[in-house]
CSV table of C-alpha atoms and ligand atoms in Angstrom, one decimal:
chain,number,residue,atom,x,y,z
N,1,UNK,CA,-20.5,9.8,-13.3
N,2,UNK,CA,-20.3,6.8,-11.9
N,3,UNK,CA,-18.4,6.2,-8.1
N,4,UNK,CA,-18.6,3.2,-5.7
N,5,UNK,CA,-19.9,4.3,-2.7
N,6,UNK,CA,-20.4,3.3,0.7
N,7,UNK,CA,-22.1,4.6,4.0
N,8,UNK,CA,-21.2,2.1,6.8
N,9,UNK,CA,-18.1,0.5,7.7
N,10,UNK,CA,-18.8,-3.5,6.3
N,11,UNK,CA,-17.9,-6.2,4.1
N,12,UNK,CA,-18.3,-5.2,0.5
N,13,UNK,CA,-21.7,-5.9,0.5
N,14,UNK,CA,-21.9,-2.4,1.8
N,15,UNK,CA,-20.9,-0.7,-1.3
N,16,UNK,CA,-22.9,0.2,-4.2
N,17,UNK,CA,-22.3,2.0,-7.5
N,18,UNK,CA,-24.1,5.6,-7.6
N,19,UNK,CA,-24.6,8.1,-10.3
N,20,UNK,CA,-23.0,11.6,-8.6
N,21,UNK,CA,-22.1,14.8,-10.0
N,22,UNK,CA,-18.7,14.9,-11.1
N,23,UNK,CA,-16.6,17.0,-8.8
N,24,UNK,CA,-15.4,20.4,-9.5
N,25,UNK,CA,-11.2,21.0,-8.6
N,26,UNK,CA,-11.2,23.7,-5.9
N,27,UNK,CA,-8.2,25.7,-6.1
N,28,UNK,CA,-5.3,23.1,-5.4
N,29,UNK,CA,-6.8,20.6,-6.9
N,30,UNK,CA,-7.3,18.5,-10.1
N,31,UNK,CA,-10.0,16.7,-11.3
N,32,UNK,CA,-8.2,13.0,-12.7
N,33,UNK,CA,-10.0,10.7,-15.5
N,34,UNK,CA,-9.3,7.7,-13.8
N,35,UNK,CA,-8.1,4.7,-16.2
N,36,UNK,CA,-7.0,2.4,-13.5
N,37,UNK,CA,-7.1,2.5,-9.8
N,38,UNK,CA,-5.4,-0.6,-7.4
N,39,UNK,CA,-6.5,-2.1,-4.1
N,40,UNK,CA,-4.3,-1.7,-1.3
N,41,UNK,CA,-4.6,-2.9,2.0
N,42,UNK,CA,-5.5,0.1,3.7
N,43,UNK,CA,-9.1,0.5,1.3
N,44,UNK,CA,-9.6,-2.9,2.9
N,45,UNK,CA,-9.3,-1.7,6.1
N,46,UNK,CA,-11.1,1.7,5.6
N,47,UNK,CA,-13.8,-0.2,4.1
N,48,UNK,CA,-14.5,-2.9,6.8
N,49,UNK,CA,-13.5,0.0,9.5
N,50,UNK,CA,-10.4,-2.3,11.2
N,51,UNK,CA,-7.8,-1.8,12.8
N,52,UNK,CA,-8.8,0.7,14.5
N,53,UNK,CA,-6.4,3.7,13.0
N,54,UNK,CA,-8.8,3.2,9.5
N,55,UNK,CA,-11.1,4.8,11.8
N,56,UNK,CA,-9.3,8.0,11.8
N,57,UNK,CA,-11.3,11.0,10.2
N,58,UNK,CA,-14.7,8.5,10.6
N,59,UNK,CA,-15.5,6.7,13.9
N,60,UNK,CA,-18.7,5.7,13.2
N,61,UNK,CA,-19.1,6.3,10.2
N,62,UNK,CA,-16.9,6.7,6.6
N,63,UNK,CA,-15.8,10.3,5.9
N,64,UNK,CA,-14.9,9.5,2.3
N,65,UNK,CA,-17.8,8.0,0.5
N,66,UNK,CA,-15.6,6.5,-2.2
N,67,UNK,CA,-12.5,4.6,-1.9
N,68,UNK,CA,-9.5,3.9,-4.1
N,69,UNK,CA,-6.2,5.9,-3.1
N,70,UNK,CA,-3.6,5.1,-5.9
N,71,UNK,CA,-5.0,6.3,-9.2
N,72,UNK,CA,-3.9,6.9,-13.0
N,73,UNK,CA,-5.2,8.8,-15.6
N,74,UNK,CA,-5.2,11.9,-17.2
N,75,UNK,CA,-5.8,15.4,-16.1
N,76,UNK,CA,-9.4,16.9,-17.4
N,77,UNK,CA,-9.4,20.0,-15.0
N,78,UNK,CA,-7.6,22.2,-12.8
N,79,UNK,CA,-8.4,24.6,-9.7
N,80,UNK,CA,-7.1,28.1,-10.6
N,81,UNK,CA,-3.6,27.7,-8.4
N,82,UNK,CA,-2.6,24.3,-10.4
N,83,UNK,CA,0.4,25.3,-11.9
N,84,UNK,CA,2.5,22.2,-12.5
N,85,UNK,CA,-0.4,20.0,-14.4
N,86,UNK,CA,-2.3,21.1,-17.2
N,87,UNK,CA,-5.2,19.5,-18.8
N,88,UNK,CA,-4.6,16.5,-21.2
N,89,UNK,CA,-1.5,15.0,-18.6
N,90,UNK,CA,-1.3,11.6,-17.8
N,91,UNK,CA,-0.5,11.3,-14.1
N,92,UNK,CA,-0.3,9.2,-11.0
N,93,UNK,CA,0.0,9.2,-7.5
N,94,UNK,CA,-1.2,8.3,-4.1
N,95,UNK,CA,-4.6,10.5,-3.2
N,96,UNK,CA,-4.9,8.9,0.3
N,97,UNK,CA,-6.2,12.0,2.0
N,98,UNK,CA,-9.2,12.7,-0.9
N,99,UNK,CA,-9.6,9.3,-1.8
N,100,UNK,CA,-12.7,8.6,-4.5
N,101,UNK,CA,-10.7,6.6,-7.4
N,102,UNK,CA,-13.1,3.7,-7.5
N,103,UNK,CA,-15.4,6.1,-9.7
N,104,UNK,CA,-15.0,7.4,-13.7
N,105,UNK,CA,-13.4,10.8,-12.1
N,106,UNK,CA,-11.5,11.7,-9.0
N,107,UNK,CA,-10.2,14.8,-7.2
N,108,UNK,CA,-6.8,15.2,-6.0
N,109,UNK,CA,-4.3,17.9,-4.9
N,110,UNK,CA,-1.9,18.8,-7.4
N,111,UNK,CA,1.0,17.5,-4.5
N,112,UNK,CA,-0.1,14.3,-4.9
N,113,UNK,CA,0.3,13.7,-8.3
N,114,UNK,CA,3.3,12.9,-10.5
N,115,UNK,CA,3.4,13.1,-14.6
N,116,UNK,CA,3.3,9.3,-15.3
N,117,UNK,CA,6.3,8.5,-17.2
N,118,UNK,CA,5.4,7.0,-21.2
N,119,UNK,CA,7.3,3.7,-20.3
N,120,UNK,CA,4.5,3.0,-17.6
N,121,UNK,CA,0.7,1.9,-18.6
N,122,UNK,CA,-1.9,3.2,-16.9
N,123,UNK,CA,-2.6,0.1,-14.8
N,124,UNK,CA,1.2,-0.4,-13.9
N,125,UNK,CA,1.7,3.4,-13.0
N,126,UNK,CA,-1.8,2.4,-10.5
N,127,UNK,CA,0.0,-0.1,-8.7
N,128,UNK,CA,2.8,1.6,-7.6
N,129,UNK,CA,2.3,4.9,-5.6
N,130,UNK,CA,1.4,3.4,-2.0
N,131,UNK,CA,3.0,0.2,-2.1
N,132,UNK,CA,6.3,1.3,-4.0
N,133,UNK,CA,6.7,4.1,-1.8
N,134,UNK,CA,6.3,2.2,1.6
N,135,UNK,CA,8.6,-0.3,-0.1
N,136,UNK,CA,11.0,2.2,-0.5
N,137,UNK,CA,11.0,4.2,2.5
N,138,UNK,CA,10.9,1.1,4.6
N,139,UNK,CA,14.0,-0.2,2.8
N,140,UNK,CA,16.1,2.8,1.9
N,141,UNK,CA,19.1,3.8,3.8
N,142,UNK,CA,18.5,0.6,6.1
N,143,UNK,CA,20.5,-2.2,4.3
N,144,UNK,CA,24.1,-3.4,3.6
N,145,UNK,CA,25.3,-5.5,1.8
N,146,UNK,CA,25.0,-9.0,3.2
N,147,UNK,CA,22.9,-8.2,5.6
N,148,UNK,CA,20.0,-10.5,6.6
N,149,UNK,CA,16.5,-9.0,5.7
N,150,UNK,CA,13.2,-10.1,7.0
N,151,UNK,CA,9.6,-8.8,5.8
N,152,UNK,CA,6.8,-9.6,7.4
N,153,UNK,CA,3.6,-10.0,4.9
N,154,UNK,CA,5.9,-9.6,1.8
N,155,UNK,CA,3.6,-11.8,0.0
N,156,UNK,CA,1.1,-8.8,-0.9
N,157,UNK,CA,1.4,-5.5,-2.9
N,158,UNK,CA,4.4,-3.6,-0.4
N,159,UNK,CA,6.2,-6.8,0.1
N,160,UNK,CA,6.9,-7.5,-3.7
N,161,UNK,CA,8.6,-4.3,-4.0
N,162,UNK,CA,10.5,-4.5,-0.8
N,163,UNK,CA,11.4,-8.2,-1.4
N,164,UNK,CA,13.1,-6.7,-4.4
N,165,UNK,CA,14.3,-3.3,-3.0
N,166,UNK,CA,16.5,-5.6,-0.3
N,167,UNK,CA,18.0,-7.8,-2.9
N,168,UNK,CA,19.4,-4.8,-5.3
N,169,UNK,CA,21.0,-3.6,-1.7
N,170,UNK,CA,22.8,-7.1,-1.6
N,171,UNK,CA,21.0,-8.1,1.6
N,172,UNK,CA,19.8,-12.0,1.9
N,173,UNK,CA,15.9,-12.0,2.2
N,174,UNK,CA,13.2,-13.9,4.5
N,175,UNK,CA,9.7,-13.6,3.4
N,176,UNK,CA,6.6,-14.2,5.7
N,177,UNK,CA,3.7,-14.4,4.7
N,178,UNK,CA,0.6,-17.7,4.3
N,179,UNK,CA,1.4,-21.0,2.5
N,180,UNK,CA,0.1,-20.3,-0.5
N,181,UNK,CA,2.2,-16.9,-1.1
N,182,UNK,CA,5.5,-19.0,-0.5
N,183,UNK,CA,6.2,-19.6,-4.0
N,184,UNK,CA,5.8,-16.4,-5.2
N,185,UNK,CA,7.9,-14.8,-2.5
N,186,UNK,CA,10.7,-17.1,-3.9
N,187,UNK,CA,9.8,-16.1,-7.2
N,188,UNK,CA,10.1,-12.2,-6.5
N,189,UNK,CA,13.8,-13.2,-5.5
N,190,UNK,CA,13.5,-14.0,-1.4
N,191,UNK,CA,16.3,-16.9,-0.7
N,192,UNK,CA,13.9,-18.0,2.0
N,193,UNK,CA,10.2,-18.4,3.5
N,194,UNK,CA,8.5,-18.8,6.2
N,195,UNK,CA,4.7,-19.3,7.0
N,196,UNK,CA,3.3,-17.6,9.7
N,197,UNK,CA,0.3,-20.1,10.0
N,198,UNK,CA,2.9,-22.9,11.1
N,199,UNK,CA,5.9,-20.7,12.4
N,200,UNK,CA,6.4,-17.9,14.4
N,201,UNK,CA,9.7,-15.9,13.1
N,202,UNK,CA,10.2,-14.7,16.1
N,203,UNK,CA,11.0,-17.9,18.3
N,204,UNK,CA,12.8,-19.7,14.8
N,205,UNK,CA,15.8,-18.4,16.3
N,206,UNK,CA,17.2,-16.4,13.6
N,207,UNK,CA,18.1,-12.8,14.1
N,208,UNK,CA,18.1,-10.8,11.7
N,209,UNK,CA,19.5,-6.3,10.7
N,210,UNK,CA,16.2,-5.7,9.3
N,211,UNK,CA,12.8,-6.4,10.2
N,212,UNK,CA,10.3,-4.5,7.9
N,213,UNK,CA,6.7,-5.3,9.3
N,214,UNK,CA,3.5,-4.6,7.0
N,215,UNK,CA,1.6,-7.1,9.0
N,216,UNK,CA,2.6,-6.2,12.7
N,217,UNK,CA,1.1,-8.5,15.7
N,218,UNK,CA,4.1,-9.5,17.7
N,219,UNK,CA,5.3,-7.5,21.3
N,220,UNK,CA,8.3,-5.5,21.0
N,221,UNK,CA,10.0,-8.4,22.9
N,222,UNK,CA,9.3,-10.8,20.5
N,223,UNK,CA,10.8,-8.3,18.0
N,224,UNK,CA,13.8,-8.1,20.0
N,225,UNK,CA,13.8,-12.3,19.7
N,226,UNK,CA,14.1,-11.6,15.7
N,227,UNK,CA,16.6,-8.8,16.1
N,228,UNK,CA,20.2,-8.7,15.5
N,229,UNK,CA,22.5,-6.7,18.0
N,230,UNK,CA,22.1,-3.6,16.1
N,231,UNK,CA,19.5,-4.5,14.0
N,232,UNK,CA,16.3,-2.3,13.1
N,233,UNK,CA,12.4,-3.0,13.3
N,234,UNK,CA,10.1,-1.0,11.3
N,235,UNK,CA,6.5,-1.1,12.0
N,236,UNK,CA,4.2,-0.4,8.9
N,237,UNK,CA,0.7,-2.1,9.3
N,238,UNK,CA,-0.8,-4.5,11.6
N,239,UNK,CA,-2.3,-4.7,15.0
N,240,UNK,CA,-3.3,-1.3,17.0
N,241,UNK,CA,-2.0,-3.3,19.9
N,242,UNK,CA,2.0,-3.8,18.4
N,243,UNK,CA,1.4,-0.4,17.1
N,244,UNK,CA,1.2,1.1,20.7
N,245,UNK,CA,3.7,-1.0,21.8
N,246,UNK,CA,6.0,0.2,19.5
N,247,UNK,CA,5.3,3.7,19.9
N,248,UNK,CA,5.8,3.6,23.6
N,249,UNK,CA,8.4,0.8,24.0
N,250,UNK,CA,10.0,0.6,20.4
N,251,UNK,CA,12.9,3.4,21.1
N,252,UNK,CA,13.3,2.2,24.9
N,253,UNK,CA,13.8,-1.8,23.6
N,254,UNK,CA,16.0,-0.5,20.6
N,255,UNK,CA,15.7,-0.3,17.4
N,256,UNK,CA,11.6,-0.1,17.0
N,257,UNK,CA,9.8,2.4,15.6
N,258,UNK,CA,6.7,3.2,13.6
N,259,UNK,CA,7.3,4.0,9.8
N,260,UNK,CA,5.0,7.0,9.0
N,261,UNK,CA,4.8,6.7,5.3
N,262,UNK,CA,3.3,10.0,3.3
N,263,UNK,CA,2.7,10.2,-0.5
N,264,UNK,CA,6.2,11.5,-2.1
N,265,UNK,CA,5.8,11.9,-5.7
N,266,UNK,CA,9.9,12.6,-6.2
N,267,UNK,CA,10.1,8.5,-4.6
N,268,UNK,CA,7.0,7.4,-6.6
N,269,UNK,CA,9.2,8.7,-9.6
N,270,UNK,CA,12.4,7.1,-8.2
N,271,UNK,CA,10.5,3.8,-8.3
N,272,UNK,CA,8.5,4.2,-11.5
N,273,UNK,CA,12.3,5.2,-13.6
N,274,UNK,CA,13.9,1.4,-11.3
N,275,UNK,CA,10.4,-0.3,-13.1
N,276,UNK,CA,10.8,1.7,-16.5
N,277,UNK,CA,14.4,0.5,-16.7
N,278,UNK,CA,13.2,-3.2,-16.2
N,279,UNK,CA,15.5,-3.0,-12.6
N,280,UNK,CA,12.5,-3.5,-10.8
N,281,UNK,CA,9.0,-5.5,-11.2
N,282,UNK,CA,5.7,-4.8,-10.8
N,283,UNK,CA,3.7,-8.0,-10.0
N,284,UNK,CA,0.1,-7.6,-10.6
N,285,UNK,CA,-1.8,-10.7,-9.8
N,286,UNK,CA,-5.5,-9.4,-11.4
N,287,UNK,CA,-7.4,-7.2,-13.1
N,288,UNK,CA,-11.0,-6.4,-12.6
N,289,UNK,CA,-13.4,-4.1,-14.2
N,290,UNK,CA,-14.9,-1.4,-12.6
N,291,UNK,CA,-18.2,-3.1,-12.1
N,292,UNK,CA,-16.5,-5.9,-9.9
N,293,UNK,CA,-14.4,-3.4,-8.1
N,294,UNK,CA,-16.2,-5.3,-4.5
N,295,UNK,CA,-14.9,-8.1,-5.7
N,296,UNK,CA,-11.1,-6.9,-5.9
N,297,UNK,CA,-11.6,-5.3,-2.5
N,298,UNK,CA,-12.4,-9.0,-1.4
N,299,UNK,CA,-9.2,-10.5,-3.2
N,300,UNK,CA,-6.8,-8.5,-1.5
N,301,UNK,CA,-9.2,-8.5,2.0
N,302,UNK,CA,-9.3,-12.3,1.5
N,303,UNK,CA,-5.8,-12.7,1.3
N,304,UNK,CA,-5.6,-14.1,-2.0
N,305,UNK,CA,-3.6,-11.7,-3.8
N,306,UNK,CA,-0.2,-12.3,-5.0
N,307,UNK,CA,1.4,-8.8,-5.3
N,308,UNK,CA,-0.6,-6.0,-6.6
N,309,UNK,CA,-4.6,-6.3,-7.8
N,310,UNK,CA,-5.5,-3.0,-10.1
N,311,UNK,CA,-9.1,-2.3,-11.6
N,312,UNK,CA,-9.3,-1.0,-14.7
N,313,UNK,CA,-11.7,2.0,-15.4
N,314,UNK,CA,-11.1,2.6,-18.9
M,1,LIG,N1,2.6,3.3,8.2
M,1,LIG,C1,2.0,3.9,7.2
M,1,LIG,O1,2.1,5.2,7.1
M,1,LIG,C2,1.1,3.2,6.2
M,1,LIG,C3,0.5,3.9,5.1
M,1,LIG,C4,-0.2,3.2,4.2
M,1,LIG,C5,-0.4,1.8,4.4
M,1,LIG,N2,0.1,1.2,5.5
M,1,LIG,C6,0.0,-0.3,5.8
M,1,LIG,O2,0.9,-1.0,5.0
M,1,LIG,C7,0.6,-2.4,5.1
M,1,LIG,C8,1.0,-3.0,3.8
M,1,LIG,O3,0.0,-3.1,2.9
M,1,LIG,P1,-0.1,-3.9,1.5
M,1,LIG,O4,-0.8,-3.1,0.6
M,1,LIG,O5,1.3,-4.5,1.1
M,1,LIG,O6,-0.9,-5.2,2.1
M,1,LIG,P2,-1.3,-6.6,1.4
M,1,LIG,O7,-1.1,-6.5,-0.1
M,1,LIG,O8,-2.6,-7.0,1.9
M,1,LIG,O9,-0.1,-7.5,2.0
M,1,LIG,C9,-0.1,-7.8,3.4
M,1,LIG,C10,0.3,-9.2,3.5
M,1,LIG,O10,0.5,-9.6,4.8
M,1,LIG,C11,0.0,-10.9,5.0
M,1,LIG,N3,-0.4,-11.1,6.4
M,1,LIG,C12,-1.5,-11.0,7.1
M,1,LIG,N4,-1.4,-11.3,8.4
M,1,LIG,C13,-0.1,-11.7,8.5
M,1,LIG,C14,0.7,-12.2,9.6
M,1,LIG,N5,0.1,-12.3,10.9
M,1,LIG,N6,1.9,-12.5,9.5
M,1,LIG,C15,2.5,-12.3,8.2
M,1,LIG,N7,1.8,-11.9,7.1
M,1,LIG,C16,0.6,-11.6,7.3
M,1,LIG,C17,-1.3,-10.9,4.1
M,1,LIG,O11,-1.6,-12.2,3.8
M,1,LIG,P3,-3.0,-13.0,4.3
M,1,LIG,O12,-3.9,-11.9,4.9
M,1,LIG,O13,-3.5,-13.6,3.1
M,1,LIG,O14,-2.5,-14.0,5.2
M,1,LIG,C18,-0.7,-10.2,2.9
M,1,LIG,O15,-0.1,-11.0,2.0
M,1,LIG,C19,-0.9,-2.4,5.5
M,1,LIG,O16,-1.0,-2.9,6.8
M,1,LIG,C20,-1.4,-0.9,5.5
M,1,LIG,O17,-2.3,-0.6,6.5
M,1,LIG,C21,0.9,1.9,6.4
């Protein structure tokens, strides 16, 4: 089969497509025709080796040969103690920990995956499982209604879902991200934007309940700045430098803490039935074909992307 593979951390000229035996489901597992795969931040950063944390599992160099976490496609094996999924499924889900959907066939534990509901295509049921499910967990249980909102990089593939998570809990949203992902912030449904290349949120003096960071790289004091008496800060991605920070000094400032997200295929499905019902909507800015998968890698590393990028296998 064919995989995009990779042997040291790099731009994506460091990648190449391979022909490799198509892996064989060990007992938990299932082997997954891929039909679409999307680009999330983290591939970036596991590719190119930074921050730091992508290291994990790989200091010097990558454990997992081929990237591409969030997959779709249908079932075409099973390890002896599947017992959920059966051959011929169409499923979906986040396979952070095996990785390998940039390639015709991938492995994941049954865990992972979800039956992809009919309402979904394959590429839309792609883009959700990391991104929705940060969205979610980042903005479940954390907002009232008419409370102020902020998110941090909600231009990309997590902020589009959590722009629009806030707004069905009522709360008013600020999106940060660059200048050229302030329009479709708006668009998604945040009332206002700021760009981080001209304005710090943190010294606009606005405070605000909520603070959902996917792009962490303040101190916990500026965070405290942005915060409302009371209000929350949730540290997703960013620096390794705000992420010790807040591990350390987060619970003693107040309020701060690190948002460990782990696949959830019972909150992947609560997102997929809000996008199936048309309450919520998945933003995919491109599609590539397998063959130019470096060159989505480089879209969403680039910063270009406006919500979700997906590559489409078959
Ligand atoms: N905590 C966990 O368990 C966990 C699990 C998985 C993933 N993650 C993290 O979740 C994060 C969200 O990923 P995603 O897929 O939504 O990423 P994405 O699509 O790349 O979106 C991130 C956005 O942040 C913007 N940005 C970069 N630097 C910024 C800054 N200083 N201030 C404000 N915005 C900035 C980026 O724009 P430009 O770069 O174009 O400016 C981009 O639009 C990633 O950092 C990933 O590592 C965390």
């Amino acid at each position: 089969m064919k995989a995009l593979v990779y042997d040291a951390y790099g731009p994506p000229d460091v990648l190449r497509f391979e022909e490799v035996d198509r892996p064989v489901p060990r007992a938990d597992e299932v082997l997954v025709q891929v039909h679409a795969v999307s680009v999330n931040a983290s591939d970036w950063e596991t590719l190119v080796g930074s921050p730091a944390y992508s290291r994990i599992g790989g200091l010097r160099r990558p454990r997992i040969r081929t990237l591409g976490s969030d997959i779709a496609g249908r079932v075409e094996a099973v390890g002896p103690d599947v017992t959920r999924l059966k051959v011929g499924d169409e499923v979906f889900g986040d396979n952070l920990d095996r990785k390998g959907g940039f390639a015709e066939y991938a492995i994941a534990r049954e865990k992972v995956l979800a039956v992809k509901p009919p309402g979904l295509s394959f590429e839309e049921a792609s883009a959700m499982p990391q991104s929705a499910v940060i969205a979610l967990q980042g903005i479940r249980g954390a907002v009232r209604p008419g409370q102020h909102v902020l998110i941090n990089g909600a231009g990309g593939g997590t902020g589009a879902y959590a722009i629009q998570l806030a707004k069905l809990d009522g709360a008013e949203v600020t999106g940060v991200d660059n200048a050229a992902k302030l329009d479709f912030m708006r668009a998604v449904g945040a009332e206002h934007v700021v760009d981080y290349t001209r304005t710090d949120f943190t010294r606009a003096g606005k405070r605000y309940d909520l603070v959902l960071d996917l792009a962490g790289h303040h101190s916990v004091l500026a965070h405290r700045r942005a915060l409302a008496r009371r209000g929350r800060y949730r540290w997703v991605g960013g620096s390794v430098g705000t992420l010790f920070q807040v591990l350390i000094a987060g619970p003693l400032v107040g309020g701060q803490r690190l948002l460990v997200v782990r696949p959830n295929t019972t909150d992947l499905l609560t997102m997929a039935s809000l996008c199936t019902a048309g309450t919520l909507v998945t933003h995919i800015d491109r599609r590539f074909p397998l063959d130019e998968t470096p060159a989505a890698l480089r879209h969403v590393g680039e910063g270009r992307a406006l919500g979700k990028v997906v590559v489409t296998v078959r």
